[in-house]
Amino acid sequence: MAAPLICPSILASDFSRLGEEVRALEAAGADWIHVDVMDGHFVPNITLGPDIVKAIRPHTTLPFDVHLMVAPVDPWLEAYREAGADILTVHPESGAHLHRTLGRIRQLGAKAGVVFNPATPLSILEEVVDLVDLVLIMSVNPGFGGQAFIDSALKKVAGARAILDRAGSQAHLQVDGGVTSANAGACVAAGADALVAGSFVFKGGNYAANIEALKAEGLQAA
């Protein structure tokens, strides 16, 4: 099996030099750029608006994996797609009609993802599995970087993998929150094929070595 996709979260980057950071991540072997968008309402933090996403888009050819932690989410889909998002991932709790939201993302020409917080039931995935290109399992409660991995998320990853496999879905299964080389293998063994990592990738400044460590642990577990 292939090594997992590594999707560094620029939430942990130096915001004063985002363009340089994105270029450095691509050079270091990242597969996607994970963009955490927070509105100070749905989650207790405020981060990157569409103009910032648009500004850094020319600095890399890697896919932009935009995780929208905003509510209501529907009014922002078009703006982030126009800013350069290749994947738009939304929470079931961020709008009244998840099915419609996922369909709209695809109409905009982006790939559609759905996010499961630690307390969000996986049964929702059964209802929209035919509309998703990405399933994101949160292994922390969203809103802040640098949190510790919640071990019970591994059971949810395995449950999501079972649902995707039963449906014959080719959607990626991603884990986000406290991911390090110490738990990357467990995430992949549970069924993930994409890993979001912020603090771990950026620590020490050796992005390439940190990304390689995640890939190696994931490949060993695959």
Coordinates of N, CA and C in Angstrom, one line a residue:
M1 N 0.8 -1.2 0.0 CA 0.0 0.0 0.0 C 0.9 1.2 0.0
A2 N 0.3 2.4 -0.4 CA 1.0 3.6 -0.5 C 1.1 4.3 0.9
A3 N 2.1 5.1 1.0 CA 2.2 6.0 2.2 C 1.0 6.9 2.3
P4 N 0.6 7.3 3.5 CA -0.6 8.2 3.6 C -0.2 9.6 3.0
L5 N -1.2 10.3 2.5 CA -1.1 11.7 2.1 C -0.8 12.5 3.4
I6 N 0.2 13.4 3.3 CA 0.5 14.3 4.4 C 0.0 15.7 4.0
C7 N -0.8 16.2 4.9 CA -1.5 17.5 4.6 C -1.2 18.5 5.8
P8 N 0.0 19.1 5.7 CA 0.3 20.1 6.8 C -0.7 21.2 6.9
S9 N -1.0 21.5 8.2 CA -1.9 22.6 8.5 C -1.1 23.9 8.6
I10 N -1.5 24.8 7.8 CA -0.7 26.1 7.9 C -1.2 26.9 9.1
L11 N -2.1 26.4 9.9 CA -2.5 27.0 11.2 C -1.2 27.1 12.1
A12 N -0.3 26.2 11.9 CA 0.9 26.2 12.7 C 2.1 26.9 12.1
S13 N 1.9 27.5 11.0 CA 3.0 28.2 10.3 C 3.2 29.6 10.8
D14 N 4.2 30.3 10.2 CA 4.5 31.7 10.5 C 3.6 32.5 9.6
F15 N 2.6 33.1 10.2 CA 1.6 33.8 9.4 C 2.2 35.1 8.7
S16 N 3.3 35.5 9.2 CA 4.0 36.7 8.6 C 4.6 36.4 7.3
R17 N 4.8 35.1 7.0 CA 5.4 34.6 5.7 C 4.8 33.4 5.1
L18 N 3.5 33.5 5.0 CA 2.7 32.4 4.6 C 3.1 31.9 3.2
G19 N 3.4 32.8 2.3 CA 3.8 32.3 0.9 C 5.0 31.5 1.0
E20 N 6.0 31.9 1.7 CA 7.2 31.2 1.9 C 7.0 29.8 2.5
E21 N 6.1 29.8 3.5 CA 5.8 28.6 4.2 C 5.2 27.5 3.3
V22 N 4.3 28.0 2.5 CA 3.6 27.1 1.6 C 4.6 26.5 0.6
R23 N 5.5 27.4 0.1 CA 6.5 26.9 -0.9 C 7.4 25.9 -0.2
A24 N 7.8 26.1 1.0 CA 8.7 25.2 1.8 C 8.0 23.9 2.0
L25 N 6.7 23.9 2.3 CA 6.0 22.6 2.5 C 6.0 21.8 1.3
E26 N 5.7 22.4 0.1 CA 5.7 21.7 -1.1 C 7.1 21.1 -1.4
A27 N 8.2 21.9 -1.2 CA 9.5 21.4 -1.4 C 9.9 20.2 -0.4
A28 N 9.2 20.2 0.7 CA 9.5 19.2 1.8 C 8.8 17.9 1.6
G29 N 7.9 17.9 0.6 CA 7.2 16.6 0.3 C 5.8 16.5 0.7
A30 N 5.2 17.7 1.1 CA 3.7 17.7 1.4 C 2.9 17.3 0.2
D31 N 1.7 16.7 0.5 CA 0.9 16.2 -0.6 C -0.3 17.2 -0.8
W32 N -0.9 17.7 0.3 CA -1.9 18.8 0.2 C -1.5 19.8 1.2
I33 N -2.1 21.0 1.0 CA -2.0 22.1 2.0 C -3.3 22.2 2.7
H34 N -3.3 22.0 4.0 CA -4.6 22.0 4.8 C -4.8 23.4 5.4
V35 N -5.9 24.0 5.1 CA -6.2 25.4 5.4 C -7.4 25.4 6.4
D36 N -7.1 25.7 7.7 CA -8.1 25.7 8.7 C -8.7 27.1 8.8
V37 N -10.0 27.2 8.5 CA -10.8 28.4 8.5 C -11.7 28.4 9.7
M38 N -11.5 29.4 10.6 CA -12.3 29.5 11.8 C -12.9 30.9 11.9
D39 N -14.1 30.9 12.4 CA -14.9 32.2 12.4 C -15.1 32.8 13.7
G40 N -14.6 32.2 14.8 CA -14.8 32.8 16.1 C -16.3 32.6 16.6
H41 N -17.0 31.9 15.9 CA -18.4 31.6 16.3 C -18.7 30.1 16.3
F42 N -18.5 29.4 15.3 CA -18.6 27.9 15.3 C -17.5 27.3 16.1
V43 N -16.3 27.9 16.1 CA -15.2 27.5 16.9 C -14.6 28.7 17.6
P44 N -13.9 28.6 18.7 CA -13.4 29.8 19.4 C -12.1 30.3 18.9
N45 N -12.0 30.7 17.7 CA -10.8 31.3 17.1 C -11.2 31.9 15.8
I46 N -10.3 32.8 15.3 CA -10.5 33.4 14.0 C -9.2 33.2 13.2
T47 N -9.3 32.7 12.0 CA -8.1 32.5 11.2 C -8.2 33.1 9.8
L48 N -8.3 32.3 8.8 CA -7.9 32.8 7.4 C -9.2 33.0 6.5
G49 N -9.3 34.3 6.1 CA -10.4 34.6 5.2 C -10.0 34.3 3.7
P50 N -11.0 34.4 2.8 CA -10.7 34.0 1.4 C -9.7 34.8 0.8
D51 N -9.5 36.1 1.1 CA -8.5 36.9 0.5 C -7.1 36.4 0.8
I52 N -6.9 35.9 2.0 CA -5.6 35.3 2.3 C -5.3 34.0 1.6
V53 N -6.3 33.2 1.5 CA -6.2 32.0 0.7 C -5.9 32.3 -0.8
K54 N -6.5 33.3 -1.3 CA -6.3 33.8 -2.7 C -4.8 34.3 -2.8
A55 N -4.3 34.9 -1.8 CA -3.0 35.5 -1.9 C -1.9 34.4 -1.9
I56 N -2.1 33.3 -1.2 CA -1.1 32.3 -1.1 C -1.3 31.2 -2.2
R57 N -2.4 31.2 -2.9 CA -2.7 30.2 -4.0 C -1.6 30.2 -5.0
P58 N -1.0 31.3 -5.5 CA 0.0 31.2 -6.5 C 1.3 30.6 -6.1
H59 N 1.5 30.4 -4.8 CA 2.8 30.0 -4.3 C 3.0 28.5 -4.3
T60 N 2.0 27.7 -4.7 CA 2.1 26.3 -4.8 C 1.2 25.7 -5.8
T61 N 1.5 24.5 -6.3 CA 0.6 23.8 -7.2 C -0.1 22.7 -6.4
L62 N 0.2 22.5 -5.1 CA -0.5 21.5 -4.3 C -2.0 21.8 -4.1
P63 N -2.8 20.8 -4.0 CA -4.2 21.0 -3.7 C -4.4 21.7 -2.4
F64 N -5.3 22.7 -2.3 CA -5.7 23.3 -1.1 C -6.9 22.6 -0.5
D65 N -6.7 22.1 0.7 CA -7.7 21.3 1.4 C -8.3 22.2 2.5
V66 N -9.4 22.8 2.2 CA -9.9 23.9 3.0 C -11.0 23.4 4.0
H67 N -10.7 23.4 5.3 CA -11.6 22.9 6.3 C -12.3 24.1 6.9
L68 N -13.6 24.2 6.6 CA -14.4 25.3 6.9 C -15.1 25.1 8.3
M69 N -14.6 25.7 9.3 CA -15.2 25.7 10.7 C -15.9 27.0 10.9
V70 N -17.0 27.2 10.1 CA -17.7 28.4 10.1 C -19.2 28.1 10.0
A71 N -20.1 28.9 10.6 CA -21.5 28.7 10.6 C -22.2 30.0 10.5
P72 N -23.2 30.1 9.6 CA -23.5 29.2 8.6 C -22.5 29.1 7.5
V73 N -22.3 27.9 7.0 CA -21.2 27.7 6.0 C -21.6 28.0 4.6
D74 N -22.8 27.8 4.2 CA -23.2 27.9 2.8 C -22.8 29.2 2.1
P75 N -22.9 30.4 2.8 CA -22.6 31.6 2.2 C -21.1 31.8 1.8
W76 N -20.3 30.9 2.4 CA -18.8 31.0 2.1 C -18.3 30.1 1.1
L77 N -19.1 29.2 0.6 CA -18.5 28.1 -0.3 C -18.0 28.7 -1.6
E78 N -18.7 29.6 -2.2 CA -18.3 30.2 -3.5 C -17.0 31.0 -3.3
A79 N -16.9 31.8 -2.2 CA -15.8 32.7 -2.0 C -14.5 31.9 -1.8
Y80 N -14.5 30.8 -1.1 CA -13.3 30.0 -0.9 C -13.0 29.2 -2.1
R81 N -14.0 28.7 -2.9 CA -13.7 28.1 -4.1 C -13.0 29.0 -5.1
E82 N -13.5 30.2 -5.2 CA -12.9 31.2 -6.1 C -11.5 31.6 -5.6
A83 N -11.3 31.5 -4.3 CA -10.0 31.9 -3.8 C -8.9 30.8 -4.1
G84 N -9.4 29.6 -4.5 CA -8.4 28.6 -4.9 C -8.6 27.2 -4.1
A85 N -9.6 27.0 -3.4 CA -9.8 25.8 -2.7 C -10.1 24.7 -3.7
D86 N -9.4 23.5 -3.5 CA -9.7 22.4 -4.4 C -10.6 21.4 -3.7
I87 N -10.5 21.4 -2.3 CA -11.4 20.6 -1.5 C -12.1 21.5 -0.5
L88 N -13.4 21.4 -0.3 CA -14.1 22.1 0.7 C -14.7 21.1 1.7
T89 N -14.3 21.2 2.9 CA -14.8 20.3 3.9 C -15.6 21.0 5.0
V90 N -16.8 20.4 5.2 CA -17.8 21.1 6.1 C -18.3 20.2 7.2
H91 N -18.7 20.8 8.3 CA -19.3 20.1 9.4 C -20.8 19.9 9.3
P92 N -21.4 18.8 9.6 CA -22.8 18.6 9.6 C -23.5 19.7 10.4
E93 N -22.9 20.1 11.5 CA -23.5 21.1 12.4 C -23.5 22.5 11.9
S94 N -22.8 22.8 10.8 CA -22.6 24.1 10.3 C -23.6 24.6 9.3
G95 N -24.6 23.8 9.1 CA -25.7 24.2 8.2 C -26.9 23.3 8.3
A96 N -28.0 23.8 7.9 CA -29.3 23.0 8.1 C -29.4 21.8 7.1
H97 N -28.7 21.9 6.0 CA -29.0 20.9 4.9 C -27.6 20.4 4.3
L98 N -27.1 19.4 5.0 CA -25.7 18.9 4.6 C -25.8 18.3 3.2
H99 N -26.8 17.6 2.8 CA -26.9 17.0 1.5 C -26.8 18.1 0.4
R100 N -27.5 19.2 0.6 CA -27.5 20.3 -0.3 C -26.1 21.0 -0.3
T101 N -25.5 21.2 0.8 CA -24.2 21.8 0.9 C -23.2 21.0 0.1
L102 N -23.1 19.7 0.3 CA -22.2 18.9 -0.4 C -22.4 18.9 -1.9
G103 N -23.7 18.9 -2.3 CA -24.0 19.0 -3.7 C -23.5 20.3 -4.3
R104 N -23.7 21.4 -3.5 CA -23.3 22.7 -4.0 C -21.8 22.8 -4.2
I105 N -21.0 22.2 -3.3 CA -19.6 22.2 -3.4 C -19.2 21.5 -4.7
R106 N -19.8 20.4 -5.0 CA -19.5 19.7 -6.3 C -19.9 20.6 -7.5
Q107 N -21.0 21.2 -7.4 CA -21.4 22.1 -8.5 C -20.4 23.2 -8.7
L108 N -19.7 23.6 -7.7 CA -18.7 24.7 -7.8 C -17.4 24.1 -8.4
G109 N -17.3 22.8 -8.6 CA -16.2 22.2 -9.2 C -15.1 21.8 -8.2
A110 N -15.4 21.8 -6.9 CA -14.5 21.4 -5.9 C -14.9 20.0 -5.4
K111 N -13.9 19.3 -4.7 CA -14.2 18.1 -4.1 C -14.9 18.4 -2.8
A112 N -15.8 17.5 -2.3 CA -16.6 17.8 -1.2 C -16.2 16.9 0.0
G113 N -16.1 17.4 1.2 CA -15.7 16.7 2.3 C -16.6 16.9 3.5
V114 N -16.7 16.0 4.4 CA -17.5 16.1 5.6 C -16.7 15.8 6.8
V115 N -16.9 16.6 7.9 CA -16.0 16.5 9.1 C -16.8 15.9 10.3
F116 N -16.2 15.0 11.0 CA -16.8 14.5 12.2 C -16.0 14.8 13.4
N117 N -16.7 15.7 14.3 CA -16.1 16.0 15.6 C -16.1 14.8 16.5
P118 N -15.4 14.8 17.6 CA -15.5 13.7 18.5 C -16.9 13.2 18.9
A119 N -17.8 14.1 19.0 CA -19.2 13.7 19.5 C -20.2 13.7 18.3
T120 N -19.7 13.8 17.1 CA -20.6 13.8 15.9 C -20.8 12.3 15.5
P121 N -22.1 11.8 15.4 CA -22.3 10.4 15.1 C -22.0 10.1 13.6
L122 N -21.3 9.0 13.4 CA -21.0 8.5 12.1 C -22.2 8.1 11.2
S123 N -23.3 7.9 11.9 CA -24.5 7.6 11.1 C -24.8 8.6 10.0
I124 N -24.4 9.8 10.2 CA -24.6 10.9 9.2 C -23.9 10.5 7.9
L125 N -22.8 9.9 8.0 CA -22.0 9.5 6.8 C -22.8 8.6 5.9
E126 N -23.6 7.7 6.5 CA -24.4 6.7 5.8 C -25.3 7.4 4.8
E127 N -25.8 8.6 5.2 CA -26.8 9.3 4.4 C -26.2 10.2 3.3
V128 N -24.9 10.4 3.3 CA -24.3 11.3 2.3 C -23.1 10.7 1.7
V129 N -22.8 9.4 1.9 CA -21.6 8.8 1.4 C -21.4 8.9 -0.1
D130 N -22.5 9.0 -0.8 CA -22.3 9.1 -2.3 C -22.0 10.5 -2.7
L131 N -21.9 11.4 -1.8 CA -21.6 12.8 -2.2 C -20.3 13.3 -1.7
V132 N -19.5 12.4 -1.0 CA -18.3 12.9 -0.4 C -17.0 12.3 -1.1
D133 N -16.0 13.2 -1.2 CA -14.7 12.8 -1.7 C -13.7 12.7 -0.6
L134 N -14.1 13.2 0.5 CA -13.2 13.2 1.7 C -14.0 13.1 3.0
V135 N -13.6 12.3 3.9 CA -14.1 12.2 5.2 C -13.0 12.5 6.2
L136 N -13.3 13.5 7.0 CA -12.3 14.0 8.0 C -12.8 13.6 9.4
I137 N -12.0 12.9 10.1 CA -12.2 12.5 11.5 C -11.4 13.4 12.4
M138 N -12.0 14.2 13.2 CA -11.3 15.1 14.2 C -10.9 14.3 15.4
S139 N -9.6 14.3 15.7 CA -9.0 13.6 16.8 C -8.7 14.6 18.0
V140 N -9.3 15.8 17.8 CA -9.4 16.8 18.9 C -10.7 17.6 18.7
N141 N -11.1 18.4 19.6 CA -12.2 19.3 19.4 C -11.7 20.5 18.6
P142 N -12.3 20.9 17.5 CA -11.8 21.9 16.7 C -11.7 23.3 17.3
G143 N -10.8 24.1 16.9 CA -10.8 25.5 17.4 C -9.4 26.0 17.7
F144 N -8.5 25.1 18.0 CA -7.1 25.4 18.4 C -6.1 24.4 17.9
G145 N -4.9 24.9 17.5 CA -3.8 23.9 17.2 C -3.1 23.5 18.4
G146 N -2.3 22.5 18.3 CA -1.5 22.0 19.4 C -2.1 21.2 20.5
Q147 N -3.3 20.7 20.2 CA -4.0 19.9 21.2 C -3.6 18.4 21.2
A148 N -3.8 17.7 22.2 CA -3.4 16.3 22.3 C -4.4 15.4 21.6
F149 N -3.9 14.4 21.0 CA -4.7 13.4 20.3 C -5.7 12.7 21.2
I150 N -7.0 12.5 20.8 CA -8.0 11.8 21.5 C -8.0 10.4 21.0
D151 N -7.6 9.4 21.8 CA -7.4 8.1 21.4 C -8.6 7.4 20.8
S152 N -9.8 7.8 21.4 CA -11.0 7.2 20.9 C -11.4 7.5 19.5
A153 N -10.7 8.5 18.9 CA -10.9 8.8 17.5 C -10.5 7.6 16.6
L154 N -9.6 6.8 17.0 CA -9.3 5.6 16.2 C -10.4 4.7 15.9
K155 N -11.3 4.5 16.9 CA -12.5 3.7 16.7 C -13.4 4.4 15.7
K156 N -13.5 5.7 15.7 CA -14.3 6.4 14.7 C -13.7 6.3 13.3
V157 N -12.4 6.3 13.2 CA -11.7 6.1 11.9 C -12.1 4.8 11.4
A158 N -12.0 3.7 12.2 CA -12.3 2.4 11.7 C -13.7 2.3 11.3
G159 N -14.6 3.0 12.0 CA -16.0 2.9 11.7 C -16.3 3.6 10.3
A160 N -15.6 4.7 10.1 CA -15.8 5.4 8.8 C -15.2 4.6 7.7
R161 N -14.1 4.0 7.9 CA -13.5 3.1 6.9 C -14.5 2.0 6.5
A162 N -15.2 1.4 7.5 CA -16.1 0.4 7.2 C -17.3 0.9 6.4
I163 N -17.8 2.1 6.7 CA -18.9 2.6 5.9 C -18.4 2.9 4.5
L164 N -17.3 3.5 4.3 CA -16.8 3.8 3.0 C -16.6 2.5 2.2
D165 N -16.0 1.5 2.8 CA -15.8 0.2 2.1 C -17.1 -0.4 1.7
R166 N -18.1 -0.4 2.5 CA -19.4 -1.0 2.2 C -20.0 -0.4 1.0
A167 N -19.8 1.0 1.0 CA -20.4 1.7 -0.1 C -19.6 1.7 -1.4
G168 N -18.4 1.1 -1.3 CA -17.6 1.1 -2.5 C -17.0 2.5 -2.8
S169 N -16.9 3.3 -1.8 CA -16.5 4.7 -2.0 C -15.0 4.8 -2.1
Q170 N -14.6 5.7 -3.0 CA -13.1 6.0 -3.2 C -12.7 7.2 -2.4
A171 N -13.6 7.7 -1.5 CA -13.2 8.9 -0.8 C -12.0 8.7 0.1
H172 N -11.2 9.7 0.3 CA -10.1 9.7 1.2 C -10.6 9.8 2.6
L173 N -9.9 9.2 3.5 CA -10.3 9.2 5.0 C -9.1 9.8 5.7
Q174 N -9.4 11.0 6.3 CA -8.3 11.9 6.9 C -8.5 12.0 8.4
V175 N -7.4 12.1 9.1 CA -7.4 12.4 10.5 C -6.7 13.7 10.8
D176 N -7.3 14.5 11.7 CA -6.8 15.8 12.0 C -6.9 16.1 13.5
G177 N -5.7 16.4 14.1 CA -5.7 16.8 15.5 C -4.7 16.0 16.3
G178 N -3.6 16.7 16.7 CA -2.6 16.0 17.5 C -1.9 14.8 16.8
V179 N -1.9 14.9 15.5 CA -1.2 13.8 14.8 C 0.3 14.0 14.8
T180 N 1.0 12.9 15.2 CA 2.5 12.9 15.3 C 3.0 11.5 14.7
S181 N 4.3 11.4 14.7 CA 4.9 10.1 14.2 C 4.5 9.0 15.2
A182 N 4.2 9.4 16.5 CA 3.8 8.4 17.5 C 2.5 7.7 17.3
N183 N 1.5 8.4 16.6 CA 0.2 7.9 16.4 C -0.2 7.8 14.9
A184 N 0.7 8.2 14.0 CA 0.4 8.1 12.6 C 0.1 6.7 12.1
G185 N 0.9 5.8 12.6 CA 0.7 4.4 12.3 C -0.6 3.8 12.7
A186 N -1.0 4.2 13.9 CA -2.3 3.8 14.4 C -3.5 4.3 13.6
C187 N -3.3 5.6 13.1 CA -4.3 6.2 12.3 C -4.5 5.4 11.0
V188 N -3.4 5.1 10.4 CA -3.4 4.4 9.1 C -3.9 2.9 9.3
A189 N -3.5 2.3 10.4 CA -3.9 0.9 10.7 C -5.4 0.9 10.9
A190 N -6.0 2.0 11.4 CA -7.5 2.1 11.6 C -8.2 2.3 10.3
G191 N -7.5 2.8 9.2 CA -8.1 3.0 8.0 C -7.9 4.3 7.3
A192 N -7.2 5.2 7.9 CA -6.9 6.5 7.3 C -5.9 6.4 6.2
D193 N -6.1 7.3 5.2 CA -5.1 7.3 4.1 C -4.6 8.8 3.9
A194 N -4.9 9.7 4.8 CA -4.5 11.1 4.8 C -4.4 11.6 6.2
L195 N -3.3 12.3 6.5 CA -3.1 12.8 7.8 C -2.8 14.3 7.8
V196 N -3.5 15.0 8.6 CA -3.3 16.4 8.8 C -2.4 16.6 10.0
A197 N -1.3 17.4 9.9 CA -0.4 17.6 11.0 C 0.0 19.1 10.9
G198 N -0.1 19.8 12.0 CA 0.4 21.1 12.1 C 1.6 21.3 12.9
S199 N 1.4 21.2 14.2 CA 2.6 21.4 15.1 C 3.7 20.5 14.9
F200 N 3.4 19.2 14.6 CA 4.4 18.2 14.4 C 5.3 18.5 13.1
V201 N 4.6 18.9 12.1 CA 5.4 19.2 10.8 C 6.3 20.4 11.0
F202 N 5.8 21.5 11.7 CA 6.5 22.7 11.8 C 7.6 22.7 12.9
K203 N 7.5 21.8 13.8 CA 8.4 21.8 15.0 C 9.9 21.6 14.5
G204 N 10.8 22.5 15.0 CA 12.2 22.4 14.7 C 12.6 22.9 13.4
G205 N 11.6 23.2 12.6 CA 12.0 23.8 11.3 C 12.4 22.9 10.2
N206 N 12.5 21.6 10.5 CA 12.9 20.6 9.5 C 11.7 19.9 8.9
Y207 N 11.0 20.6 8.0 CA 9.7 20.1 7.5 C 9.8 18.8 6.8
A208 N 10.9 18.7 6.0 CA 11.1 17.5 5.2 C 11.2 16.2 6.1
A209 N 12.0 16.3 7.1 CA 12.2 15.2 8.0 C 11.0 14.8 8.8
N210 N 10.2 15.9 9.2 CA 9.0 15.6 9.9 C 7.9 15.0 9.0
I211 N 7.8 15.4 7.8 CA 6.9 14.8 6.8 C 7.3 13.4 6.5
E212 N 8.5 13.2 6.3 CA 9.0 11.8 6.1 C 8.8 10.9 7.2
A213 N 8.9 11.4 8.4 CA 8.6 10.5 9.6 C 7.2 10.1 9.6
L214 N 6.3 11.0 9.3 CA 4.8 10.6 9.2 C 4.6 9.6 8.1
K215 N 5.2 9.8 7.0 CA 5.0 8.9 5.9 C 5.5 7.5 6.2
A216 N 6.7 7.5 6.8 CA 7.3 6.2 7.1 C 6.5 5.4 8.1
E217 N 6.0 6.1 9.2 CA 5.2 5.4 10.2 C 3.9 4.9 9.6
G218 N 3.3 5.8 8.7 CA 2.1 5.4 8.1 C 2.2 4.2 7.1
L219 N 3.3 4.2 6.4 CA 3.6 3.2 5.4 C 3.8 1.8 6.1
Q220 N 4.5 1.9 7.2 CA 4.8 0.7 8.0 C 3.5 0.0 8.5
A221 N 2.5 0.9 8.8 CA 1.2 0.4 9.3 C 0.2 0.0 8.2
A222 N 0.5 0.4 7.0 CA -0.4 0.2 5.9 C -0.6 -1.2 5.5

